[in-house]
Amino acid sequence: MAATSSRFPVPNAGEILRARYTRRLPDRLEDLHGPAHGTVDLPLHVVWSGRRSFDVDAVRPRMGLYRTILAEGQQQDVVDFLNQDLLIAQWPVLRTLISRLVRDVWEERFPELTTARTATAA
């Protein structure tokens, strides 16, 4: 429930973040045309300190890349750096490494991600 002041309603942080992450979603998973191989160097507006270069062919660096893009990337970054097939394949593990808000926004928009999780668990 949002807190209110005497003059204006004040949204809670969760609502603000949910709206922000929702705006970053692609229209369709098919729009994700990021690389399936090679090295990705993220721009400074996504990663302003720490590791900026990721090997997409290696699982751990790729997970780090995807976590970073899901948390910090804008919509164009999501489209440019995430690959549909890789996202679906690694979603069962990736979903445990990202925030609940990010996970919920993605799974609500793209139910096929939860289907991938269920199929992997079976």
mmCIF file of C-alpha atoms in Angstrom:
data_model
loop_
_atom_site.group_PDB
_atom_site.id
_atom_site.type_symbol
_atom_site.label_atom_id
_atom_site.label_comp_id
_atom_site.label_asym_id
_atom_site.label_seq_id
_atom_site.Cartn_x
_atom_site.Cartn_y
_atom_site.Cartn_z
ATOM 1 C CA MET A 1 0.000 0.000 0.000
ATOM 2 C CA ALA A 2 1.323 3.426 -0.896
ATOM 3 C CA ALA A 3 2.025 5.913 1.840
ATOM 4 C CA THR A 4 0.211 9.208 1.559
ATOM 5 C CA SER A 5 1.022 12.725 2.539
ATOM 6 C CA SER A 6 -1.564 15.335 3.255
ATOM 7 C CA ARG A 7 -1.407 16.560 -0.352
ATOM 8 C CA PHE A 8 0.022 13.881 -2.617
ATOM 9 C CA PRO A 9 0.111 10.074 -2.609
ATOM 10 C CA VAL A 10 3.627 8.702 -2.295
ATOM 11 C CA PRO A 11 4.243 5.450 -4.210
ATOM 12 C CA ASN A 12 6.329 2.823 -2.497
ATOM 13 C CA ALA A 13 9.765 1.839 -3.780
ATOM 14 C CA GLY A 14 8.533 -1.523 -5.049
ATOM 15 C CA GLU A 15 5.962 0.121 -7.313
ATOM 16 C CA ILE A 16 8.553 2.510 -8.702
ATOM 17 C CA LEU A 17 11.049 -0.279 -9.399
ATOM 18 C CA ARG A 18 8.402 -2.537 -10.933
ATOM 19 C CA ALA A 19 7.412 0.237 -13.342
ATOM 20 C CA ARG A 20 11.068 0.871 -14.205
ATOM 21 C CA TYR A 21 11.793 -2.798 -14.930
ATOM 22 C CA THR A 22 8.560 -3.176 -16.903
ATOM 23 C CA ARG A 23 9.547 -0.289 -19.204
ATOM 24 C CA ARG A 24 12.802 -2.098 -19.977
ATOM 25 C CA LEU A 25 11.138 -5.280 -21.244
ATOM 26 C CA PRO A 26 11.180 -6.090 -24.944
ATOM 27 C CA ASP A 27 7.831 -6.502 -26.659
ATOM 28 C CA ARG A 28 8.636 -10.153 -27.420
ATOM 29 C CA LEU A 29 11.406 -12.576 -26.493
ATOM 30 C CA GLU A 30 12.038 -12.916 -30.224
ATOM 31 C CA ASP A 31 13.315 -9.321 -30.135
ATOM 32 C CA LEU A 32 16.344 -10.411 -28.091
ATOM 33 C CA HIS A 33 19.086 -10.648 -30.682
ATOM 34 C CA GLY A 34 22.181 -10.511 -28.499
ATOM 35 C CA PRO A 35 25.233 -12.611 -29.290
ATOM 36 C CA ALA A 36 25.255 -16.359 -28.705
ATOM 37 C CA HIS A 37 29.078 -16.528 -28.837
ATOM 38 C CA GLY A 38 32.085 -14.330 -28.314
ATOM 39 C CA THR A 39 32.893 -11.496 -25.971
ATOM 40 C CA VAL A 40 30.577 -8.655 -24.974
ATOM 41 C CA ASP A 41 31.883 -5.323 -23.732
ATOM 42 C CA LEU A 42 29.173 -3.423 -21.895
ATOM 43 C CA PRO A 43 28.913 0.366 -22.163
ATOM 44 C CA LEU A 44 29.614 2.596 -19.172
ATOM 45 C CA HIS A 45 25.961 3.531 -18.699
ATOM 46 C CA VAL A 46 25.310 -0.126 -17.806
ATOM 47 C CA VAL A 47 28.475 -0.935 -15.848
ATOM 48 C CA TRP A 48 30.212 2.087 -14.403
ATOM 49 C CA SER A 49 32.704 0.127 -12.285
ATOM 50 C CA GLY A 50 34.041 -3.391 -12.149
ATOM 51 C CA ARG A 51 33.927 -5.971 -14.891
ATOM 52 C CA ARG A 52 32.699 -4.745 -18.278
ATOM 53 C CA SER A 53 33.822 -7.568 -20.573
ATOM 54 C CA PHE A 54 32.052 -10.952 -20.580
ATOM 55 C CA ASP A 55 32.689 -14.220 -22.438
ATOM 56 C CA VAL A 56 29.282 -15.389 -23.658
ATOM 57 C CA ASP A 57 30.627 -18.894 -24.317
ATOM 58 C CA ALA A 58 31.424 -19.457 -20.618
ATOM 59 C CA VAL A 59 28.484 -20.089 -18.267
ATOM 60 C CA ARG A 60 29.563 -18.023 -15.240
ATOM 61 C CA PRO A 61 30.565 -14.888 -17.153
ATOM 62 C CA ARG A 62 27.374 -15.160 -19.231
ATOM 63 C CA MET A 63 25.290 -15.370 -16.033
ATOM 64 C CA GLY A 64 27.078 -12.262 -14.776
ATOM 65 C CA LEU A 65 26.371 -10.478 -18.057
ATOM 66 C CA TYR A 66 22.676 -11.400 -17.986
ATOM 67 C CA ARG A 67 22.285 -10.443 -14.308
ATOM 68 C CA THR A 68 23.871 -7.069 -15.024
ATOM 69 C CA ILE A 69 21.715 -6.361 -18.079
ATOM 70 C CA LEU A 70 18.514 -7.440 -16.337
ATOM 71 C CA ALA A 71 19.254 -5.209 -13.347
ATOM 72 C CA GLU A 72 20.921 -2.188 -14.963
ATOM 73 C CA GLY A 73 20.310 -2.212 -18.712
ATOM 74 C CA GLN A 74 17.828 -0.053 -20.559
ATOM 75 C CA GLN A 75 15.415 -1.577 -23.085
ATOM 76 C CA GLN A 76 17.855 -1.243 -25.990
ATOM 77 C CA ASP A 77 20.600 -2.897 -23.920
ATOM 78 C CA VAL A 78 18.253 -5.804 -23.153
ATOM 79 C CA VAL A 79 17.529 -6.250 -26.861
ATOM 80 C CA ASP A 80 21.167 -5.835 -27.949
ATOM 81 C CA PHE A 81 22.930 -7.953 -25.320
ATOM 82 C CA LEU A 82 20.496 -10.754 -24.379
ATOM 83 C CA ASN A 83 19.964 -13.729 -26.657
ATOM 84 C CA GLN A 84 16.527 -15.339 -26.644
ATOM 85 C CA ASP A 85 17.743 -18.953 -26.739
ATOM 86 C CA LEU A 86 20.407 -18.414 -24.074
ATOM 87 C CA LEU A 87 17.998 -16.546 -21.806
ATOM 88 C CA ILE A 88 15.409 -19.329 -21.983
ATOM 89 C CA ALA A 89 18.030 -22.058 -21.493
ATOM 90 C CA GLN A 90 19.608 -20.472 -18.435
ATOM 91 C CA TRP A 91 16.443 -18.981 -16.911
ATOM 92 C CA PRO A 92 15.938 -21.791 -14.329
ATOM 93 C CA VAL A 93 19.240 -20.849 -12.671
ATOM 94 C CA LEU A 94 19.329 -17.176 -13.620
ATOM 95 C CA ARG A 95 15.956 -16.525 -11.970
ATOM 96 C CA THR A 96 17.500 -17.519 -8.619
ATOM 97 C CA LEU A 97 20.308 -14.973 -9.032
ATOM 98 C CA ILE A 98 18.228 -11.878 -9.775
ATOM 99 C CA SER A 99 15.907 -9.830 -7.612
ATOM 100 C CA ARG A 100 12.340 -10.976 -7.042
ATOM 101 C CA LEU A 101 11.016 -7.835 -8.753
ATOM 102 C CA VAL A 102 13.032 -8.411 -11.928
ATOM 103 C CA ARG A 103 12.097 -12.103 -11.966
ATOM 104 C CA ASP A 104 8.389 -11.398 -11.451
ATOM 105 C CA VAL A 105 8.241 -8.728 -14.166
ATOM 106 C CA TRP A 106 9.912 -11.013 -16.707
ATOM 107 C CA GLU A 107 7.853 -14.090 -15.832
ATOM 108 C CA GLU A 108 4.574 -12.160 -15.882
ATOM 109 C CA ARG A 109 5.295 -10.770 -19.358
ATOM 110 C CA PHE A 110 6.820 -13.976 -20.725
ATOM 111 C CA PRO A 111 5.112 -17.075 -19.274
ATOM 112 C CA GLU A 112 7.291 -19.244 -21.522
ATOM 113 C CA LEU A 113 10.123 -18.555 -19.085
ATOM 114 C CA THR A 114 8.219 -20.331 -16.321
ATOM 115 C CA THR A 115 7.469 -23.152 -18.751
ATOM 116 C CA ALA A 116 11.206 -23.491 -19.390
ATOM 117 C CA ARG A 117 11.773 -23.622 -15.614
ATOM 118 C CA THR A 118 9.134 -26.344 -15.165
ATOM 119 C CA ALA A 119 10.467 -28.390 -18.102
ATOM 120 C CA THR A 120 14.014 -28.234 -16.711
ATOM 121 C CA ALA A 121 12.860 -29.343 -13.251
ATOM 122 C CA ALA A 122 10.998 -32.377 -14.638
#
